[in-house]
PDB file of C-alpha atoms in Angstrom:
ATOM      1  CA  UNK A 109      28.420 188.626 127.403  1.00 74.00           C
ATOM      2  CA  UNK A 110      30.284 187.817 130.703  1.00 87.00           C
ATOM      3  CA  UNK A 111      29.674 186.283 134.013  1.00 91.00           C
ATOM      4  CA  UNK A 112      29.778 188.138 137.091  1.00 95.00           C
ATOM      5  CA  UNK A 113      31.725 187.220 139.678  1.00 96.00           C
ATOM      6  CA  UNK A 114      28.816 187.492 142.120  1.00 96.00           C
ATOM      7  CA  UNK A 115      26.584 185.517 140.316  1.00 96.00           C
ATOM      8  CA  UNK A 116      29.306 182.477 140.018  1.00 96.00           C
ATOM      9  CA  UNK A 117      30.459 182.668 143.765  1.00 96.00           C
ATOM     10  CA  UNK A 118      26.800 182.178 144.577  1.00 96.00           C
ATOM     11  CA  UNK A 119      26.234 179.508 142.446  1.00 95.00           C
ATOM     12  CA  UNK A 120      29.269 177.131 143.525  1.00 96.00           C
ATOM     13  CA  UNK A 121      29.293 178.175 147.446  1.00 95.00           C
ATOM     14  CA  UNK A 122      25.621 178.626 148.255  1.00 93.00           C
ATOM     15  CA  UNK A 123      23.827 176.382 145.959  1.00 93.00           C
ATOM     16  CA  UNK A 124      23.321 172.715 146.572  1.00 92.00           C
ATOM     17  CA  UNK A 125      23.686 172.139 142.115  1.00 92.00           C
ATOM     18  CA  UNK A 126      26.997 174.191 142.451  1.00 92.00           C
ATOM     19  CA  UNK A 127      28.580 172.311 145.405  1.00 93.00           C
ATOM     20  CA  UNK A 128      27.636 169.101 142.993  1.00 91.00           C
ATOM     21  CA  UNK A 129      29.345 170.636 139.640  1.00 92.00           C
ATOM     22  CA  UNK A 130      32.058 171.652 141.667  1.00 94.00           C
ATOM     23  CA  UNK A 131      33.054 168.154 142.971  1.00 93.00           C
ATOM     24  CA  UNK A 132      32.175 166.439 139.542  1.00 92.00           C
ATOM     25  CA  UNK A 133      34.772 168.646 137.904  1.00 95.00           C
ATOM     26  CA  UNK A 134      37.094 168.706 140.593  1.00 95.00           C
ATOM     27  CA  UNK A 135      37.354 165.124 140.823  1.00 93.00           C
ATOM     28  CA  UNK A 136      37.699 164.875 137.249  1.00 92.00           C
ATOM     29  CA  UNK A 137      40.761 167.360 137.422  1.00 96.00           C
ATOM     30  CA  UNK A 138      42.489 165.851 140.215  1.00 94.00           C
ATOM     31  CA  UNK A 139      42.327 162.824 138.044  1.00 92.00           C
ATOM     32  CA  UNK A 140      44.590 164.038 135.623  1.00 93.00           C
ATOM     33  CA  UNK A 141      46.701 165.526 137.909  1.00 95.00           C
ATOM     34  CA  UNK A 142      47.218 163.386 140.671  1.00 90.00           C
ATOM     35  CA  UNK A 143      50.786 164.778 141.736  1.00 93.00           C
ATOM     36  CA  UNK A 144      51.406 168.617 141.589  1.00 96.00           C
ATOM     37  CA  UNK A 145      54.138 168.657 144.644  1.00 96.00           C
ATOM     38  CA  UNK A 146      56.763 171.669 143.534  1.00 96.00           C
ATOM     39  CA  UNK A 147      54.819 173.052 140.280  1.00 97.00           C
ATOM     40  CA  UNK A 148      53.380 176.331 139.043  1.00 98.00           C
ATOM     41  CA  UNK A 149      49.757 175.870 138.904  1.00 98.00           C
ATOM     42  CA  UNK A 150      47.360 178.896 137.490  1.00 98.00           C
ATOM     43  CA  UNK A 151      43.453 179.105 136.623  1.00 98.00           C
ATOM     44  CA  UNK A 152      41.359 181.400 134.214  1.00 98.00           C
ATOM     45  CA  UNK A 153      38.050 182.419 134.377  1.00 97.00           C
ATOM     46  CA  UNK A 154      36.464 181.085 137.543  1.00 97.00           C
ATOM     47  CA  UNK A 155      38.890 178.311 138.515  1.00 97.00           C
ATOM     48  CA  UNK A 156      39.083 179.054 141.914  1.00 96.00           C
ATOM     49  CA  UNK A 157      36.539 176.117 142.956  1.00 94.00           C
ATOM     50  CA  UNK A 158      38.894 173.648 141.259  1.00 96.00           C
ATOM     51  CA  UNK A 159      41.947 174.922 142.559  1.00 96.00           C
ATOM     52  CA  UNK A 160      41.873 173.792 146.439  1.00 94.00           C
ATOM     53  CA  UNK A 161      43.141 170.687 146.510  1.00 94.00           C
ATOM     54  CA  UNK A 162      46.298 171.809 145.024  1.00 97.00           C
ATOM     55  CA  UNK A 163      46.802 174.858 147.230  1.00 96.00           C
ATOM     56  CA  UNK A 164      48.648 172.236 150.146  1.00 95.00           C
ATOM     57  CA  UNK A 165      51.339 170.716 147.617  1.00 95.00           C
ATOM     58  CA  UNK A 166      52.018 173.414 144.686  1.00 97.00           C
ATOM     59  CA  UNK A 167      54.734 176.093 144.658  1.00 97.00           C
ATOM     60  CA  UNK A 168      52.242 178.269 143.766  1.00 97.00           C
ATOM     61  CA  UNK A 169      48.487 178.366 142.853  1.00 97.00           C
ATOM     62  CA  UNK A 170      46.923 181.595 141.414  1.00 97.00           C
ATOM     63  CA  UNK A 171      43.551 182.153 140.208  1.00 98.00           C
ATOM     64  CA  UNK A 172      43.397 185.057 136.934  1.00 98.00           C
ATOM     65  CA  UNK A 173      40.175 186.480 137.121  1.00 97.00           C
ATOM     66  CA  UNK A 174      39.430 188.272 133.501  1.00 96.00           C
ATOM     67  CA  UNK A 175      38.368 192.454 134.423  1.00 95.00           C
ATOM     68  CA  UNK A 176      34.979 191.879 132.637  1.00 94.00           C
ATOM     69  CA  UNK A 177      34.270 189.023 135.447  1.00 96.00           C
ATOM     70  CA  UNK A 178      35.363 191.104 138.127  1.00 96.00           C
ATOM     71  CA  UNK A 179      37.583 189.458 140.959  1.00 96.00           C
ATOM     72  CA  UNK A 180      36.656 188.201 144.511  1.00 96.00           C
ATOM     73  CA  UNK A 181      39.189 187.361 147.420  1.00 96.00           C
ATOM     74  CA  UNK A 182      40.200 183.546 147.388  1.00 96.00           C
ATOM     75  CA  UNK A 183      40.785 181.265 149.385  1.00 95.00           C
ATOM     76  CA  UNK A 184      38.253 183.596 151.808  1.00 90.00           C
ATOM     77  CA  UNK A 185      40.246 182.078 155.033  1.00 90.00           C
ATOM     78  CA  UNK A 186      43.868 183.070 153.912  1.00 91.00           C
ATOM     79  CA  UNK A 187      46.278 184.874 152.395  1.00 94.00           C
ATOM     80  CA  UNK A 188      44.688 185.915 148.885  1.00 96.00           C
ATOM     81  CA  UNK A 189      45.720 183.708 145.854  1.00 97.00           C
ATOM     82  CA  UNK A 190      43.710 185.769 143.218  1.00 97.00           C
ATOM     83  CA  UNK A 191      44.360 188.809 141.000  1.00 97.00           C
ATOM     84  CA  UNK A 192      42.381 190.577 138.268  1.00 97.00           C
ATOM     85  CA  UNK A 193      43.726 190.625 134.710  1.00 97.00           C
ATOM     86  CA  UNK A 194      43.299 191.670 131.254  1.00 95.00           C
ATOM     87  CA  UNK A 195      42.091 188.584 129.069  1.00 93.00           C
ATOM     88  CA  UNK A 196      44.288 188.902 126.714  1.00 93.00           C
ATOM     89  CA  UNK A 197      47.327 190.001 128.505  1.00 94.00           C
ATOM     90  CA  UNK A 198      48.029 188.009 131.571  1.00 96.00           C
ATOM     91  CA  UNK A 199      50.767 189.580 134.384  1.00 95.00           C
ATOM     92  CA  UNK A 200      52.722 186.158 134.478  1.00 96.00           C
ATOM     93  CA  UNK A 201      56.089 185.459 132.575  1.00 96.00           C
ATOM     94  CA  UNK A 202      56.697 183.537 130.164  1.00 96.00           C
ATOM     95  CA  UNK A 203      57.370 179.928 130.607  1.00 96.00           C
ATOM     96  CA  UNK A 204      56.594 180.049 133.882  1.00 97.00           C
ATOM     97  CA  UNK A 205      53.508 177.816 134.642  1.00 98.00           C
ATOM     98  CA  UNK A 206      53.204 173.953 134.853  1.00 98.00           C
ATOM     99  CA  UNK A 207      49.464 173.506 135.098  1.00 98.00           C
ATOM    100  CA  UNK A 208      46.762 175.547 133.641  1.00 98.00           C
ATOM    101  CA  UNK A 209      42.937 175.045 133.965  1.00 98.00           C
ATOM    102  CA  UNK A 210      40.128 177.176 131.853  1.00 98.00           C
ATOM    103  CA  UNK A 211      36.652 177.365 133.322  1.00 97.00           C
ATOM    104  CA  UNK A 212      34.239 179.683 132.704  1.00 96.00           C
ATOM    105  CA  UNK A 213      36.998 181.746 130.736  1.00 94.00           C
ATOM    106  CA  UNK A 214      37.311 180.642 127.044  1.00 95.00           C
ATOM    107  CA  UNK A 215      33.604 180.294 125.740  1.00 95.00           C
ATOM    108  CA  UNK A 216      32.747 183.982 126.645  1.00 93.00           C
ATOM    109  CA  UNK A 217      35.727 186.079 125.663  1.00 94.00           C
ATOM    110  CA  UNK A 218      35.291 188.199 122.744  1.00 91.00           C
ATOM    111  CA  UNK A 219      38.923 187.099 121.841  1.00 94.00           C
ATOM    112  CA  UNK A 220      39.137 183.816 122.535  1.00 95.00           C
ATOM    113  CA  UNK A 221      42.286 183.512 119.707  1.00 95.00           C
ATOM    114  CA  UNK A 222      44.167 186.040 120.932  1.00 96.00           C
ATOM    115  CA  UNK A 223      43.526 184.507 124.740  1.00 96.00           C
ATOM    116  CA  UNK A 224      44.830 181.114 124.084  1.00 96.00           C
ATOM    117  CA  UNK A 225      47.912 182.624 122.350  1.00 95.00           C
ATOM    118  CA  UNK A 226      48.779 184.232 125.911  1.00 96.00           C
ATOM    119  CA  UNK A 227      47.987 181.016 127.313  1.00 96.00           C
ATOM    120  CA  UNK A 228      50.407 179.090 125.702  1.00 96.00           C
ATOM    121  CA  UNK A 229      52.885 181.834 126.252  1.00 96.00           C
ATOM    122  CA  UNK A 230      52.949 181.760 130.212  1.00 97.00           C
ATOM    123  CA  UNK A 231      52.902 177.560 129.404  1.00 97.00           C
ATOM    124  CA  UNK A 232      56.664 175.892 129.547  1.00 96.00           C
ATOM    125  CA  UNK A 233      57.204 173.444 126.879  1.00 95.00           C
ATOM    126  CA  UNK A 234      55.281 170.053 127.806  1.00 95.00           C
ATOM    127  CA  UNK A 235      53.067 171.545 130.686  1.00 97.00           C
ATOM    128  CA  UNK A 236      49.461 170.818 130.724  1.00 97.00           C
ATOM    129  CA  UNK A 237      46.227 172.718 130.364  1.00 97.00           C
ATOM    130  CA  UNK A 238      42.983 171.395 130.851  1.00 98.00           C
ATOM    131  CA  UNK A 239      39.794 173.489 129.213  1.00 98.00           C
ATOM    132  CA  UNK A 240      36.542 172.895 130.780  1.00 97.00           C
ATOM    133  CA  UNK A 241      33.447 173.767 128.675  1.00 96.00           C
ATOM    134  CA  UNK A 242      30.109 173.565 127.955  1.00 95.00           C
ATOM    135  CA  UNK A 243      29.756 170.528 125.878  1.00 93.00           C
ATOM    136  CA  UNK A 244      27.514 171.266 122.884  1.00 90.00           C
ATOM    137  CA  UNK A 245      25.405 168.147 122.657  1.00 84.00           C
ATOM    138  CA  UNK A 246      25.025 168.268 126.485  1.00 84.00           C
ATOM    139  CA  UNK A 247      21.662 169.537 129.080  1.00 84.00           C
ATOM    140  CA  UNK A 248      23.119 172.240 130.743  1.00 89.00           C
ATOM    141  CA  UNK A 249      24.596 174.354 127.547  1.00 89.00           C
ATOM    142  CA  UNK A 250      20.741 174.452 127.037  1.00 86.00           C
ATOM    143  CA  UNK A 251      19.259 175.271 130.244  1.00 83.00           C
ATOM    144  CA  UNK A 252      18.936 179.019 131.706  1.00 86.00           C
ATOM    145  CA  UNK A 253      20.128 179.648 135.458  1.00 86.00           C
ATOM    146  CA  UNK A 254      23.645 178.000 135.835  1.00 92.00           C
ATOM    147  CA  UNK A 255      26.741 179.629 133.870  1.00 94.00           C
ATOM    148  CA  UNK A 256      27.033 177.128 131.454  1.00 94.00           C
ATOM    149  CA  UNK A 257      24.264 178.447 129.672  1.00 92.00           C
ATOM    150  CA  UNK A 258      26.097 181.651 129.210  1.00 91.00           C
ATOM    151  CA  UNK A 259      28.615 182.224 126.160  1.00 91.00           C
ATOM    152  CA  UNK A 260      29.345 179.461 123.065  1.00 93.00           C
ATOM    153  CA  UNK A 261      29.049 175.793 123.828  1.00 93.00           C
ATOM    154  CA  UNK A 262      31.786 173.472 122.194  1.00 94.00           C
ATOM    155  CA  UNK A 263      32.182 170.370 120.223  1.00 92.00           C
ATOM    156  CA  UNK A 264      35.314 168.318 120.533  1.00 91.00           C
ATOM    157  CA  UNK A 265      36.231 169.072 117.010  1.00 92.00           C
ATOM    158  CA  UNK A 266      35.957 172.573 117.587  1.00 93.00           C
ATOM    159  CA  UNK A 267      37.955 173.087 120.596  1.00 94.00           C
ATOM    160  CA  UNK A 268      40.650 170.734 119.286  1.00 93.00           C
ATOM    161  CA  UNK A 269      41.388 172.644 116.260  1.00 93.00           C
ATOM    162  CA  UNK A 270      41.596 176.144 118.210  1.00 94.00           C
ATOM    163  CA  UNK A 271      43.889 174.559 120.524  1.00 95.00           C
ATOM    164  CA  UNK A 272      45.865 172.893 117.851  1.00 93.00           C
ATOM    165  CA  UNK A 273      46.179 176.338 116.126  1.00 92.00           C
ATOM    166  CA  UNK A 274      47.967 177.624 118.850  1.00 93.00           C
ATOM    167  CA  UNK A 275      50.913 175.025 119.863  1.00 93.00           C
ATOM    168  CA  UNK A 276      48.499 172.921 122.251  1.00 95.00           C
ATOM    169  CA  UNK A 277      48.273 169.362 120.883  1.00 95.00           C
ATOM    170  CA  UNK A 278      45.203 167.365 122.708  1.00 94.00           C
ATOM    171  CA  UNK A 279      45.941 164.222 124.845  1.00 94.00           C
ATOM    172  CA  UNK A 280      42.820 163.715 126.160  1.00 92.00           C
ATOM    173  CA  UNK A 281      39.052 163.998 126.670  1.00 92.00           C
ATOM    174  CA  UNK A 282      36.465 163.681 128.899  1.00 89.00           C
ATOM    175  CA  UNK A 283      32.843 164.463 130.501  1.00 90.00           C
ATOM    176  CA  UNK A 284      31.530 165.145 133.718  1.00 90.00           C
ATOM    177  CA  UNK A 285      28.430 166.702 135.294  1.00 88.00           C
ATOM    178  CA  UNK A 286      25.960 164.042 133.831  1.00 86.00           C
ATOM    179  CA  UNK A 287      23.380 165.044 136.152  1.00 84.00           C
ATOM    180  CA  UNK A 288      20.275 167.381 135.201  1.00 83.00           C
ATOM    181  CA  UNK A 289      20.815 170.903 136.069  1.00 84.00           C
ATOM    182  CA  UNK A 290      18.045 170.956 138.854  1.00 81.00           C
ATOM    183  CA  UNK A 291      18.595 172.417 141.941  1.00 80.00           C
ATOM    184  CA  UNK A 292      16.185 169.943 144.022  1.00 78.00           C
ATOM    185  CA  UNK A 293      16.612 167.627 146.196  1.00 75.00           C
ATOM    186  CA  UNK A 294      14.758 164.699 144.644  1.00 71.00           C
ATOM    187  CA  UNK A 295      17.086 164.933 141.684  1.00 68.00           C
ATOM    188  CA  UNK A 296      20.603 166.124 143.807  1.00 76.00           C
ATOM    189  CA  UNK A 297      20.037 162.837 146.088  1.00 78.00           C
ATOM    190  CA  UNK A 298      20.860 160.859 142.696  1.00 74.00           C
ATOM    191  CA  UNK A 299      23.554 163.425 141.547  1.00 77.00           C
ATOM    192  CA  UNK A 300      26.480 161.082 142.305  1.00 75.00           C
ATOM    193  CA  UNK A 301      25.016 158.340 141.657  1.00 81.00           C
ATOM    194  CA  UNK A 302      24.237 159.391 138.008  1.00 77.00           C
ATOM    195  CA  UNK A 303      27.596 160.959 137.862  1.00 76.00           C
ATOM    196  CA  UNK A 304      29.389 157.687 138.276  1.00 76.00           C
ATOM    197  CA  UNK A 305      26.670 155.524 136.061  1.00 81.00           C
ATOM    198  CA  UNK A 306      27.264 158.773 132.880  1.00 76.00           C
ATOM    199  CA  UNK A 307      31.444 158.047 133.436  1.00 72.00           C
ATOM    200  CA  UNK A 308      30.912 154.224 132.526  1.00 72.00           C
ATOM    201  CA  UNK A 309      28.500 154.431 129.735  1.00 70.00           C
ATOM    202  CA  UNK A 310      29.672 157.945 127.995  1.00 64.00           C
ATOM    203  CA  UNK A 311      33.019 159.756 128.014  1.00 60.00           C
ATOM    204  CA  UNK A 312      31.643 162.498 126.222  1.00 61.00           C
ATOM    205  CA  UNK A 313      28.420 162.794 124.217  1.00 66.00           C
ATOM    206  CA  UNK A 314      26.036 162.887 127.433  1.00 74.00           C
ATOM    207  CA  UNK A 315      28.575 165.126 129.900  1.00 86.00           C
ATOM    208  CA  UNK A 316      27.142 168.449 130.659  1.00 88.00           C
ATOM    209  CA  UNK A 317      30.898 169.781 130.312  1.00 93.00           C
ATOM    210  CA  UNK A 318      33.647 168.888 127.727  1.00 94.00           C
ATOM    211  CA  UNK A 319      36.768 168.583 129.833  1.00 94.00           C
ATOM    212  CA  UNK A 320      40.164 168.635 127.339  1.00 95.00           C
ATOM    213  CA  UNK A 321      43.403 167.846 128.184  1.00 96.00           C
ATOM    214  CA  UNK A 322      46.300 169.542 126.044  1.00 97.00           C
ATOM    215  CA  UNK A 323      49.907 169.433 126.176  1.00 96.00           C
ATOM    216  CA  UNK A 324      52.386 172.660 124.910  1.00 96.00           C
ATOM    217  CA  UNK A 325      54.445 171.190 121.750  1.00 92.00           C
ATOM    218  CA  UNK A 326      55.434 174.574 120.246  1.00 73.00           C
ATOM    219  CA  UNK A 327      57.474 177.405 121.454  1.00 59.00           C
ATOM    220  CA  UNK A 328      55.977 179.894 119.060  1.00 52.00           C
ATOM    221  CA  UNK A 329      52.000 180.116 118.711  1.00 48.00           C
ATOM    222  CA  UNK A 330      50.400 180.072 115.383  1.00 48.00           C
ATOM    223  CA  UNK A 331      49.137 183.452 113.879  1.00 48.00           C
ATOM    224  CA  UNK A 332      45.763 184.623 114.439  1.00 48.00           C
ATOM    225  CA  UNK A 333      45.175 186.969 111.911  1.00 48.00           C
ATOM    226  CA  UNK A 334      44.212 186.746 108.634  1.00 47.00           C
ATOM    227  CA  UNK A 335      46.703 185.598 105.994  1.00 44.00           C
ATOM    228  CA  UNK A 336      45.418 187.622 102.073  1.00 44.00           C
ATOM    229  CA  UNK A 337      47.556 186.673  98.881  1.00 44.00           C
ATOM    230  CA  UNK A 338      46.775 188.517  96.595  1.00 43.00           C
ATOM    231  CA  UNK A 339      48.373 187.822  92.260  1.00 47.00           C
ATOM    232  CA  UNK A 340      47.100 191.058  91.489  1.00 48.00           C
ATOM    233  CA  UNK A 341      47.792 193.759  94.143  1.00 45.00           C
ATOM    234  CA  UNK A 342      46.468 197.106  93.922  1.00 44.00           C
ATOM    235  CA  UNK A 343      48.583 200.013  92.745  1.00 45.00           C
ATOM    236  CA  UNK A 344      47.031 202.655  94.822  1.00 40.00           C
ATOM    237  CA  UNK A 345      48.783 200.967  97.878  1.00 42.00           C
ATOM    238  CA  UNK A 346      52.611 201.709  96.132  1.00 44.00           C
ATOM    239  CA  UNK A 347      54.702 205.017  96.680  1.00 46.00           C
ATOM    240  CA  UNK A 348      55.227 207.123  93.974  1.00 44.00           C
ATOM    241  CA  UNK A 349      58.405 206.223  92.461  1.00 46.00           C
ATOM    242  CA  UNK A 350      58.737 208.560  90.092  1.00 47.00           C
ATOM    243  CA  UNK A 351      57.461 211.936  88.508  1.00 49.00           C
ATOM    244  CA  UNK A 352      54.733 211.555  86.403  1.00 48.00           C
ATOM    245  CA  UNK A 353      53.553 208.022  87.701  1.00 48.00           C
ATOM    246  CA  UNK A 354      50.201 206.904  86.250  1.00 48.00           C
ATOM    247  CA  UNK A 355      46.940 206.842  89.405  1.00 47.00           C
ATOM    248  CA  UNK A 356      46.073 202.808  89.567  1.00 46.00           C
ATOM    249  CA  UNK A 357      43.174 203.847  88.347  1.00 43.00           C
TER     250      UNK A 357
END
């Protein structure tokens, strides 16, 4: 199942529990990359929230919006920065980008191997991508009406081992969003507040998002198919050689 674009534009630019998500992962982002002056910065999925603050001092920002999702016009008040894709076969170069961000991308693709093999193909050697998803032991994985309830939550050991499969060696972890998912304004007065408290006491277990930092090692992804050896092939898949060659069976 995917998101709709609708259904996420609402929730980050009309809703109060958006607008808080939003700046709880931004600021975590911005955090580990404080200096983007001159780069190639691209986002998959929904990463158009996240991708503001870097729209002033990159060469270039552009926000891939997978064709299940459906696309939307972004920044609203300027020249448009997005562009609809396929998944699995993204209209960018390779080598080309410096930054990448995932969110709202990786956790609900039906090939989520064959996406982060394109990934680290548009990556140059040593850039950075940072993967934000729904943390498995966290609240809102586990609670209906946001989009992080939508698609397969992740553990830290899962998501490093996909990443590690594909040239894409982790650096570093975090959490953010340790605030309930309620949309009220009892609980969003706190929201901050809570955010800053869940940082200091929890850099993962407790975050309502698992936010991963990896770095491109590799030039050449690993293989996602399956690999069969087999010490007793079957004979039925061999040419005939010869007249009068015995059927395998």
């Amino acid at each position: 199942m995917h998101h709709d674009v609708r259904a996420l534009r609402d929730f980050y630019y009309t809703t109060s529990l958006g607008r808080a998500a939003q700046k709880a992962m931004r600021d975590k982002l911005r955090a580990c990359w404080d200096d983007t002056t001159g780069l190639s910065i691209a986002g998959f999925g929904f990463a158009a929230p996240l991708l503001r603050p870097f729209l002033p001092e990159a060469a270039r920002v552009t926000a891939l919006m997978p064709a299940q999702q459906g696309v939307m016009h972004w920044p609203a008040e300027s020249a448009n920065h997005s562009v609809l894709v396929e998944e699995t076969n993204w209209p960018l170069a390779t080598g080309t980008i410096d930054r990448l961000v995932f969110l709202h991308g990786l956790e609900t693709s039906d090939r989520p191997a064959a996406l982060l093999e394109d990934a680290a193909r548009v990556l140059k050697t040593g850039a950075k991508a940072v993967f934000i998803l729904p943390n498995r032991s966290g609240l809102w994985a586990r609670h209906d009406g946001t989009p992080f309830a939508l698609g397969r939550p992740y553990s830290l050991g899962q998501i490093e081992a996909e990443l590690k499969d594909h040239g894409l060696a982790l650096e570093n972890h975090f959490a953010a969003m340790f605030f309930p998912p309620r949309d009220t304004a009892r609980w969003l007065r706190w929201a901050m507040t809570m955010e800053r408290v869940g940082q200091k006491l929890s850099r993962y277990h407790a975050g309502g998002v698992l936010i991963v930092q990896a770095r491109r090692v590799s030039d050449t992804p690993g293989t996602t198919g399956l690999v069969v050896k087999s010490r007793k092939p079957l004979r039925v898949l061999d040419g005939v050689t010869q007249p009068g060659a015995r059927p395998a069976w």
